[in-house]
Amino acid sequence: MTTNKHNWPDKDGFFGEYGGKFVPETLMHALEELEKTYNNFKDKPEFKEQFYKDLSEFVGRPSPLYFAERLTNHYGTGSIWLKREDLNHTGAHKINNTIGQILLAKYMGKERIIAETGAGQHGVATATVAARLGLECHIYMGAEDVQRQSLNVYRMKLLGAEVHSVESGSATLKDALNEALRDWVTNVDNTYYIIGSVTGPHPYPMIVRDFNSVVGEEVVAQSKDLFNDMPNAIVACVGGGSNAMGIFYPFIDIKETRLIGVEAGGEGVETGEHAAPLNDGTPGVLHGALSYLMQNDSGQVKATKSVSAGLDYPGVGPEHSLLKDSGRAEYVAVTDKAALKAFHEVSELEGIIPALETAHAFAYLDVLMKDFDSSANIIVNVSGRGDKDINTVAEIDGIKF
């Protein structure tokens, strides 16, 4: 678990000018309690031992760094490696963070767990760890996402969670997070809120990053073992940003490695019909933190559009905003059309059906691989598997079951 490597955030929860705690007074004590608990336990040997033991025995870590031979041959240059987070228990990177946060909830004596979810992977991971400890669990999910991610909704219910369909606003991830925050304000004394990305008020962006940085830590060691060097580039999709930040963070000081985040371009950034705040947004406050945000001239949040439920969010984690402004990471966007094309290509070339979120990262290889010669090593973070997206893609392809 990588912690405070760059002294980000500062004591007030800011990554440069981004971050902070813009929340009702009701939640300030809860956030301070959480920060204090995390700081007290994160470096204790018994806490770290339990965290890594659970990641190993329950999640199945480390996940492999796999050479994608047919995808490599498809591009005809460099070597493409896949960090297989899709092989984790529950099928995505989200379980890394929920394992860590459920330990914090246990230490804090909380008996009720809540979470928001978009694609459903964080909801499934939260329901999984709550079931493991016998805790009451409530998941908030936009009604639009409930429809397009029905498989994950049923998985959460099988695990004993109550799924609350949110009808307000665009009925997607933004609105689910709104409702989860309202629940937390009302039930703050007995409830632990497991935020699923590097978004929200401090200390959540820091906590989620630290727990998920196990991905990047493994990649550093695996790169040395497999090709005796650091990768030339790491590519990861970005919605709120937990999957990208988890793999980027241990590489921030490794300057020879390009860090490339891929946002959801929807119908194209130029059309305004997208979910790419780092490409077409301005700084603003959303869900308790200052970061890049899709907003109009009046500061109202714009509607988003993406074929991928997990990327369909108008904001982004504050540390990504700092990495964008500093130039340490590059942020690009790919369209729904390109992501769907990559979804099919990776499935057919590698026998790996990626999540639609991950398909955005794969799609950018069409552009990126032109920058490299045959000696380059490129890593794509396979943030999750695509079982959950089969119905969505089938419907787009005109296939009915």
CSV table of C-alpha atoms in Angstrom, one decimal:
chain,number,residue,atom,x,y,z
A,1,MET,CA,0.0,0.0,0.0
A,2,THR,CA,1.8,3.1,-1.3
A,3,THR,CA,1.1,6.1,1.0
A,4,ASN,CA,2.0,9.8,0.8
A,5,LYS,CA,4.8,9.3,-1.6
A,6,HIS,CA,4.5,12.9,-2.9
A,7,ASN,CA,3.0,14.6,0.1
A,8,TRP,CA,-0.3,14.8,-1.8
A,9,PRO,CA,-2.7,15.7,-0.6
A,10,ASP,CA,-1.8,18.5,1.9
A,11,LYS,CA,-3.2,18.6,5.4
A,12,ASP,CA,-6.4,20.2,4.1
A,13,GLY,CA,-6.9,17.6,1.5
A,14,PHE,CA,-5.8,19.5,-1.6
A,15,PHE,CA,-3.8,18.2,-4.5
A,16,GLY,CA,-2.4,21.5,-5.6
A,17,GLU,CA,-5.5,23.6,-6.0
A,18,TYR,CA,-7.8,20.6,-6.4
A,19,GLY,CA,-9.7,18.5,-3.7
A,20,GLY,CA,-10.7,19.7,-0.3
A,21,LYS,CA,-13.9,19.1,1.7
A,22,PHE,CA,-16.9,20.9,0.4
A,23,VAL,CA,-19.6,19.2,2.4
A,24,PRO,CA,-22.4,19.9,4.9
A,25,GLU,CA,-21.2,20.5,8.5
A,26,THR,CA,-23.0,17.3,9.4
A,27,LEU,CA,-20.4,15.3,7.6
A,28,MET,CA,-17.3,17.1,8.8
A,29,HIS,CA,-17.0,15.1,12.0
A,30,ALA,CA,-17.4,11.8,10.0
A,31,LEU,CA,-14.7,12.8,7.5
A,32,GLU,CA,-12.4,13.8,10.3
A,33,GLU,CA,-13.0,10.5,12.2
A,34,LEU,CA,-12.3,8.6,9.0
A,35,GLU,CA,-9.1,10.5,8.3
A,36,LYS,CA,-7.9,10.0,11.9
A,37,THR,CA,-8.7,6.2,11.8
A,38,TYR,CA,-6.9,5.8,8.5
A,39,ASN,CA,-3.8,7.7,9.6
A,40,ASN,CA,-3.7,5.7,12.8
A,41,PHE,CA,-4.0,2.3,11.1
A,42,LYS,CA,-2.5,2.5,7.6
A,43,ASP,CA,1.1,1.9,8.7
A,44,LYS,CA,0.4,-0.5,11.5
A,45,PRO,CA,1.9,-4.0,10.7
A,46,GLU,CA,-1.3,-5.8,11.8
A,47,PHE,CA,-3.5,-3.7,9.5
A,48,LYS,CA,-1.2,-4.0,6.5
A,49,GLU,CA,-0.8,-7.7,7.2
A,50,GLN,CA,-4.6,-8.2,7.2
A,51,PHE,CA,-5.1,-6.1,4.1
A,52,TYR,CA,-2.5,-8.0,2.0
A,53,LYS,CA,-3.6,-11.3,3.4
A,54,ASP,CA,-7.2,-10.6,2.3
A,55,LEU,CA,-6.0,-9.4,-1.1
A,56,SER,CA,-4.1,-12.7,-1.5
A,57,GLU,CA,-6.5,-15.3,-0.1
A,58,PHE,CA,-9.9,-13.7,-0.9
A,59,VAL,CA,-9.2,-11.6,-4.0
A,60,GLY,CA,-6.5,-13.8,-5.6
A,61,ARG,CA,-3.7,-11.2,-5.9
A,62,PRO,CA,-1.3,-10.6,-7.5
A,63,SER,CA,-3.0,-10.4,-10.8
A,64,PRO,CA,-0.9,-11.4,-13.8
A,65,LEU,CA,0.9,-9.1,-16.2
A,66,TYR,CA,0.1,-11.0,-19.4
A,67,PHE,CA,1.8,-10.7,-22.8
A,68,ALA,CA,-0.9,-10.1,-25.4
A,69,GLU,CA,0.8,-11.8,-28.4
A,70,ARG,CA,-2.0,-11.6,-30.9
A,71,LEU,CA,-2.8,-8.0,-30.1
A,72,THR,CA,0.8,-7.2,-30.4
A,73,ASN,CA,1.0,-8.8,-33.8
A,74,HIS,CA,-2.1,-6.9,-34.8
A,75,TYR,CA,-0.3,-3.6,-34.3
A,76,GLY,CA,3.0,-4.9,-35.6
A,77,THR,CA,5.2,-3.0,-33.2
A,78,GLY,CA,6.2,-3.0,-29.6
A,79,SER,CA,4.9,-5.5,-27.0
A,80,ILE,CA,1.5,-5.1,-25.4
A,81,TRP,CA,1.1,-6.4,-21.9
A,82,LEU,CA,-2.2,-6.6,-20.0
A,83,LYS,CA,-2.6,-6.1,-16.2
A,84,ARG,CA,-5.3,-8.6,-15.5
A,85,GLU,CA,-7.5,-6.9,-12.9
A,86,ASP,CA,-10.4,-8.7,-14.6
A,87,LEU,CA,-9.2,-11.9,-12.9
A,88,ASN,CA,-9.8,-10.6,-9.4
A,89,HIS,CA,-12.7,-12.0,-7.3
A,90,THR,CA,-15.8,-10.0,-8.4
A,91,GLY,CA,-14.2,-9.3,-11.8
A,92,ALA,CA,-12.6,-5.8,-11.5
A,93,HIS,CA,-10.1,-3.6,-9.6
A,94,LYS,CA,-12.9,-2.3,-7.3
A,95,ILE,CA,-12.4,-5.1,-4.8
A,96,ASN,CA,-8.9,-3.8,-3.8
A,97,ASN,CA,-10.4,-0.6,-2.3
A,98,THR,CA,-13.4,-2.2,-0.7
A,99,ILE,CA,-11.2,-4.7,1.1
A,100,GLY,CA,-9.3,-1.8,2.6
A,101,GLN,CA,-12.3,0.3,3.5
A,102,ILE,CA,-14.2,-2.6,5.0
A,103,LEU,CA,-11.3,-3.0,7.4
A,104,LEU,CA,-11.6,0.7,8.4
A,105,ALA,CA,-15.3,0.3,8.9
A,106,LYS,CA,-14.7,-2.7,11.1
A,107,TYR,CA,-12.2,-0.7,13.2
A,108,MET,CA,-14.7,2.1,13.5
A,109,GLY,CA,-17.4,-0.2,14.7
A,110,LYS,CA,-19.8,0.7,11.9
A,111,GLU,CA,-22.7,-1.8,11.3
A,112,ARG,CA,-24.2,-0.4,8.1
A,113,ILE,CA,-22.4,0.0,4.7
A,114,ILE,CA,-23.5,2.2,1.8
A,115,ALA,CA,-22.0,2.8,-1.6
A,116,GLU,CA,-22.8,4.3,-5.0
A,117,THR,CA,-22.2,2.4,-8.2
A,118,GLY,CA,-22.4,3.0,-12.0
A,119,ALA,CA,-21.4,-0.1,-13.9
A,120,GLY,CA,-22.1,-2.1,-10.8
A,121,GLN,CA,-18.6,-3.4,-10.2
A,122,HIS,CA,-18.1,-1.3,-7.1
A,123,GLY,CA,-21.6,-2.2,-5.9
A,124,VAL,CA,-20.8,-5.9,-6.3
A,125,ALA,CA,-17.4,-5.5,-4.6
A,126,THR,CA,-19.1,-3.6,-1.7
A,127,ALA,CA,-21.9,-6.1,-1.3
A,128,THR,CA,-19.3,-8.9,-1.4
A,129,VAL,CA,-17.2,-7.5,1.5
A,130,ALA,CA,-20.3,-6.6,3.5
A,131,ALA,CA,-21.6,-10.2,3.1
A,132,ARG,CA,-18.3,-11.5,4.2
A,133,LEU,CA,-18.5,-9.6,7.5
A,134,GLY,CA,-22.3,-9.9,7.9
A,135,LEU,CA,-23.0,-6.2,7.6
A,136,GLU,CA,-26.1,-4.4,6.4
A,137,CYS,CA,-25.5,-3.1,2.9
A,138,HIS,CA,-27.3,-0.5,0.7
A,139,ILE,CA,-26.2,0.3,-2.9
A,140,TYR,CA,-27.4,3.4,-4.8
A,141,MET,CA,-27.5,3.1,-8.5
A,142,GLY,CA,-29.0,5.3,-11.3
A,143,ALA,CA,-32.2,3.9,-12.9
A,144,GLU,CA,-30.5,4.1,-16.3
A,145,ASP,CA,-27.6,2.0,-15.0
A,146,VAL,CA,-29.9,-0.5,-13.3
A,147,GLN,CA,-31.4,-1.3,-16.7
A,148,ARG,CA,-28.1,-1.6,-18.6
A,149,GLN,CA,-26.3,-3.4,-15.8
A,150,SER,CA,-29.1,-5.8,-14.7
A,151,LEU,CA,-26.7,-8.7,-14.2
A,152,ASN,CA,-24.7,-6.8,-11.6
A,153,VAL,CA,-27.9,-5.7,-9.9
A,154,TYR,CA,-28.9,-9.3,-9.4
A,155,ARG,CA,-25.4,-10.2,-8.2
A,156,MET,CA,-25.7,-7.5,-5.5
A,157,LYS,CA,-29.1,-8.8,-4.4
A,158,LEU,CA,-27.8,-12.3,-4.3
A,159,LEU,CA,-25.1,-11.1,-1.9
A,160,GLY,CA,-27.7,-9.6,0.4
A,161,ALA,CA,-27.5,-6.0,-0.5
A,162,GLU,CA,-30.5,-3.7,-1.0
A,163,VAL,CA,-30.2,-1.9,-4.3
A,164,HIS,CA,-31.9,1.6,-4.5
A,165,SER,CA,-32.7,2.7,-8.0
A,166,VAL,CA,-32.2,6.5,-8.3
A,167,GLU,CA,-34.7,8.1,-10.7
A,168,SER,CA,-33.6,11.8,-10.4
A,169,GLY,CA,-31.5,13.8,-12.8
A,170,SER,CA,-29.8,11.8,-15.5
A,171,ALA,CA,-30.4,8.6,-13.4
A,172,THR,CA,-26.7,7.6,-13.7
A,173,LEU,CA,-23.6,7.6,-11.5
A,174,LYS,CA,-23.7,11.3,-10.5
A,175,ASP,CA,-27.3,10.9,-9.2
A,176,ALA,CA,-26.5,7.7,-7.4
A,177,LEU,CA,-23.7,9.5,-5.6
A,178,ASN,CA,-26.0,12.3,-4.6
A,179,GLU,CA,-28.4,9.9,-3.0
A,180,ALA,CA,-25.7,8.0,-1.2
A,181,LEU,CA,-24.4,11.3,0.3
A,182,ARG,CA,-28.0,12.1,1.5
A,183,ASP,CA,-28.2,8.7,3.2
A,184,TRP,CA,-24.9,9.3,4.9
A,185,VAL,CA,-25.9,12.7,6.2
A,186,THR,CA,-29.0,11.1,7.7
A,187,ASN,CA,-27.4,8.0,9.2
A,188,VAL,CA,-23.8,9.1,9.8
A,189,ASP,CA,-23.5,7.7,13.3
A,190,ASN,CA,-23.8,4.0,12.4
A,191,THR,CA,-23.0,4.1,8.6
A,192,TYR,CA,-19.8,3.8,6.7
A,193,TYR,CA,-19.8,5.1,3.2
A,194,ILE,CA,-17.4,3.2,0.9
A,195,ILE,CA,-16.8,5.6,-2.0
A,196,GLY,CA,-15.7,3.6,-5.1
A,197,SER,CA,-13.4,6.1,-6.8
A,198,VAL,CA,-10.7,8.8,-6.2
A,199,THR,CA,-13.5,11.3,-6.0
A,200,GLY,CA,-15.5,13.0,-3.2
A,201,PRO,CA,-14.3,14.9,-0.2
A,202,HIS,CA,-11.0,14.4,1.6
A,203,PRO,CA,-9.8,11.8,2.7
A,204,TYR,CA,-11.5,9.6,0.1
A,205,PRO,CA,-9.4,10.4,-2.9
A,206,MET,CA,-6.3,9.6,-0.9
A,207,ILE,CA,-7.7,6.5,0.7
A,208,VAL,CA,-9.0,4.9,-2.5
A,209,ARG,CA,-5.7,5.8,-4.3
A,210,ASP,CA,-3.6,4.2,-1.6
A,211,PHE,CA,-5.6,1.0,-1.4
A,212,ASN,CA,-5.7,0.5,-5.2
A,213,SER,CA,-2.0,1.4,-5.7
A,214,VAL,CA,-1.3,-2.3,-5.0
A,215,VAL,CA,-2.0,-2.6,-8.8
A,216,GLY,CA,0.9,-0.2,-9.7
A,217,GLU,CA,3.2,-1.7,-7.1
A,218,GLU,CA,2.8,-5.1,-8.7
A,219,VAL,CA,3.4,-3.7,-12.1
A,220,VAL,CA,6.7,-2.2,-11.0
A,221,ALA,CA,7.9,-5.6,-9.8
A,222,GLN,CA,6.4,-7.6,-12.7
A,223,SER,CA,8.0,-5.3,-15.3
A,224,LYS,CA,11.4,-5.9,-13.8
A,225,ASP,CA,10.8,-9.6,-13.8
A,226,LEU,CA,9.3,-9.9,-17.3
A,227,PHE,CA,11.2,-7.4,-19.4
A,228,ASN,CA,13.9,-6.1,-17.1
A,229,ASP,CA,12.8,-2.4,-17.5
A,230,MET,CA,10.0,0.0,-16.8
A,231,PRO,CA,7.2,0.2,-19.3
A,232,ASN,CA,7.3,2.9,-22.0
A,233,ALA,CA,3.6,3.7,-21.4
A,234,ILE,CA,0.7,2.7,-19.2
A,235,VAL,CA,-2.8,3.1,-20.5
A,236,ALA,CA,-6.0,3.1,-18.3
A,237,CYS,CA,-9.5,4.3,-18.7
A,238,VAL,CA,-10.7,7.2,-16.5
A,239,GLY,CA,-14.2,7.9,-15.2
A,240,GLY,CA,-13.9,9.0,-11.5
A,241,GLY,CA,-10.3,7.6,-11.9
A,242,SER,CA,-9.6,4.9,-9.3
A,243,ASN,CA,-8.4,2.3,-11.8
A,244,ALA,CA,-6.0,4.7,-13.5
A,245,MET,CA,-4.7,6.3,-10.3
A,246,GLY,CA,-4.1,2.9,-8.7
A,247,ILE,CA,-1.7,1.9,-11.5
A,248,PHE,CA,-0.3,5.5,-12.2
A,249,TYR,CA,0.6,6.4,-8.6
A,250,PRO,CA,3.7,4.2,-8.1
A,251,PHE,CA,5.0,5.4,-11.5
A,252,ILE,CA,4.7,9.2,-10.9
A,253,ASP,CA,8.5,9.5,-10.2
A,254,ILE,CA,9.4,7.0,-13.0
A,255,LYS,CA,9.6,9.7,-15.7
A,256,GLU,CA,10.4,7.3,-18.6
A,257,THR,CA,6.9,5.8,-18.4
A,258,ARG,CA,4.2,7.8,-20.1
A,259,LEU,CA,0.9,7.8,-18.1
A,260,ILE,CA,-2.2,7.9,-20.4
A,261,GLY,CA,-5.7,8.2,-19.1
A,262,VAL,CA,-8.6,7.6,-21.6
A,263,GLU,CA,-11.9,9.3,-21.0
A,264,ALA,CA,-15.3,8.5,-22.5
A,265,GLY,CA,-15.6,10.5,-25.7
A,266,GLY,CA,-19.3,9.5,-26.3
A,267,GLU,CA,-20.4,10.9,-29.7
A,268,GLY,CA,-17.1,12.9,-29.9
A,269,VAL,CA,-15.7,15.6,-27.6
A,270,GLU,CA,-16.5,18.3,-30.2
A,271,THR,CA,-20.2,17.4,-30.0
A,272,GLY,CA,-20.6,18.0,-26.3
A,273,GLU,CA,-22.2,14.5,-26.0
A,274,HIS,CA,-19.5,12.8,-23.9
A,275,ALA,CA,-18.1,12.2,-20.4
A,276,ALA,CA,-14.6,13.7,-20.7
A,277,PRO,CA,-14.1,16.5,-18.1
A,278,LEU,CA,-10.3,16.5,-18.4
A,279,ASN,CA,-10.6,17.1,-22.1
A,280,ASP,CA,-13.6,19.4,-22.2
A,281,GLY,CA,-14.2,20.7,-18.7
A,282,THR,CA,-13.4,23.5,-16.2
A,283,PRO,CA,-12.6,23.4,-12.5
A,284,GLY,CA,-15.7,23.3,-10.2
A,285,VAL,CA,-17.0,21.7,-7.1
A,286,LEU,CA,-18.9,18.4,-7.4
A,287,HIS,CA,-19.6,15.8,-4.6
A,288,GLY,CA,-17.4,17.5,-2.1
A,289,ALA,CA,-14.3,18.2,-4.0
A,290,LEU,CA,-12.9,20.8,-6.5
A,291,SER,CA,-11.8,19.2,-9.7
A,292,TYR,CA,-12.3,19.4,-13.5
A,293,LEU,CA,-16.0,19.2,-14.2
A,294,MET,CA,-18.4,19.3,-17.1
A,295,GLN,CA,-20.5,22.4,-16.4
A,296,ASN,CA,-22.1,25.3,-18.2
A,297,ASP,CA,-21.4,29.0,-17.9
A,298,SER,CA,-23.7,29.2,-14.9
A,299,GLY,CA,-21.9,26.4,-13.1
A,300,GLN,CA,-24.6,23.8,-13.6
A,301,VAL,CA,-23.5,20.2,-14.2
A,302,LYS,CA,-23.9,19.2,-17.8
A,303,ALA,CA,-25.5,15.9,-18.9
A,304,THR,CA,-23.0,13.2,-19.9
A,305,LYS,CA,-23.1,10.5,-22.6
A,306,SER,CA,-21.2,7.2,-22.7
A,307,VAL,CA,-22.0,3.7,-23.8
A,308,SER,CA,-20.1,2.7,-20.6
A,309,ALA,CA,-21.9,3.1,-17.3
A,310,GLY,CA,-18.7,3.2,-15.3
A,311,LEU,CA,-17.3,6.2,-17.2
A,312,ASP,CA,-20.6,8.1,-17.4
A,313,TYR,CA,-19.7,10.7,-14.8
A,314,PRO,CA,-19.2,14.5,-15.3
A,315,GLY,CA,-16.4,14.9,-12.8
A,316,VAL,CA,-13.0,13.3,-12.1
A,317,GLY,CA,-10.7,12.7,-9.1
A,318,PRO,CA,-8.8,15.8,-8.0
A,319,GLU,CA,-5.4,14.1,-8.2
A,320,HIS,CA,-6.0,13.5,-11.9
A,321,SER,CA,-6.6,17.2,-12.3
A,322,LEU,CA,-3.3,17.9,-10.8
A,323,LEU,CA,-1.5,15.4,-13.0
A,324,LYS,CA,-3.2,17.0,-16.1
A,325,ASP,CA,-2.1,20.5,-15.2
A,326,SER,CA,1.4,19.4,-14.3
A,327,GLY,CA,1.7,17.5,-17.5
A,328,ARG,CA,2.8,14.3,-15.8
A,329,ALA,CA,-0.1,12.4,-17.2
A,330,GLU,CA,-1.8,12.7,-20.6
A,331,TYR,CA,-5.6,12.6,-20.9
A,332,VAL,CA,-7.3,11.7,-24.2
A,333,ALA,CA,-10.9,10.6,-25.2
A,334,VAL,CA,-12.2,7.9,-27.5
A,335,THR,CA,-15.7,7.6,-28.8
A,336,ASP,CA,-18.4,5.0,-28.1
A,337,LYS,CA,-17.8,3.7,-31.7
A,338,ALA,CA,-14.1,3.2,-31.2
A,339,ALA,CA,-14.6,1.5,-27.8
A,340,LEU,CA,-17.2,-0.9,-29.2
A,341,LYS,CA,-14.8,-1.8,-32.1
A,342,ALA,CA,-12.0,-2.5,-29.5
A,343,PHE,CA,-14.4,-4.5,-27.4
A,344,HIS,CA,-14.9,-6.9,-30.3
A,345,GLU,CA,-11.3,-6.9,-31.4
A,346,VAL,CA,-9.8,-7.8,-28.0
A,347,SER,CA,-12.5,-10.5,-27.5
A,348,GLU,CA,-11.6,-12.1,-30.8
A,349,LEU,CA,-7.8,-11.6,-30.7
A,350,GLU,CA,-7.1,-12.5,-27.1
A,351,GLY,CA,-10.0,-14.5,-25.8
A,352,ILE,CA,-10.6,-11.8,-23.2
A,353,ILE,CA,-13.9,-10.0,-23.2
A,354,PRO,CA,-13.1,-6.6,-21.6
A,355,ALA,CA,-15.5,-4.3,-19.7
A,356,LEU,CA,-16.7,-1.4,-21.9
A,357,GLU,CA,-14.8,0.9,-19.6
A,358,THR,CA,-11.6,-1.0,-20.4
A,359,ALA,CA,-12.4,-1.1,-24.1
A,360,HIS,CA,-11.8,2.7,-24.1
A,361,ALA,CA,-8.2,2.1,-23.1
A,362,PHE,CA,-7.8,-0.6,-25.7
A,363,ALA,CA,-9.2,1.7,-28.4
A,364,TYR,CA,-6.5,4.3,-27.8
A,365,LEU,CA,-3.9,1.7,-28.9
A,366,ASP,CA,-4.9,2.6,-32.5
A,367,VAL,CA,-3.3,6.0,-32.0
A,368,LEU,CA,-0.7,5.2,-29.4
A,369,MET,CA,1.2,2.3,-31.0
A,370,LYS,CA,2.2,4.6,-33.9
A,371,ASP,CA,4.5,6.4,-31.4
A,372,PHE,CA,6.6,3.3,-30.6
A,373,ASP,CA,9.1,1.0,-32.2
A,374,SER,CA,9.4,-2.8,-31.7
A,375,SER,CA,11.5,-2.4,-28.5
A,376,ALA,CA,8.7,-0.7,-26.6
A,377,ASN,CA,6.6,-2.2,-23.8
A,378,ILE,CA,3.1,-0.9,-23.4
A,379,ILE,CA,0.8,-1.9,-20.5
A,380,VAL,CA,-3.0,-1.7,-20.7
A,381,ASN,CA,-4.8,-1.9,-17.3
A,382,VAL,CA,-7.7,-4.4,-17.8
A,383,SER,CA,-9.8,-2.8,-15.2
A,384,GLY,CA,-12.7,-5.3,-15.4
A,385,ARG,CA,-14.3,-8.1,-17.4
A,386,GLY,CA,-17.1,-7.6,-19.8
A,387,ASP,CA,-19.7,-10.1,-18.7
A,388,LYS,CA,-21.8,-7.3,-17.3
A,389,ASP,CA,-21.8,-5.5,-20.7
A,390,ILE,CA,-22.9,-8.4,-22.9
A,391,ASN,CA,-26.6,-7.3,-23.0
A,392,THR,CA,-25.7,-3.7,-23.8
A,393,VAL,CA,-23.4,-4.7,-26.7
A,394,ALA,CA,-25.8,-7.4,-28.0
A,395,GLU,CA,-28.6,-4.8,-28.1
A,396,ILE,CA,-26.3,-2.4,-30.0
A,397,ASP,CA,-25.4,-5.2,-32.4
A,398,GLY,CA,-29.1,-6.0,-32.9
A,399,ILE,CA,-28.9,-9.4,-31.2
A,400,LYS,CA,-31.8,-10.5,-29.0
A,401,PHE,CA,-31.7,-13.4,-26.6
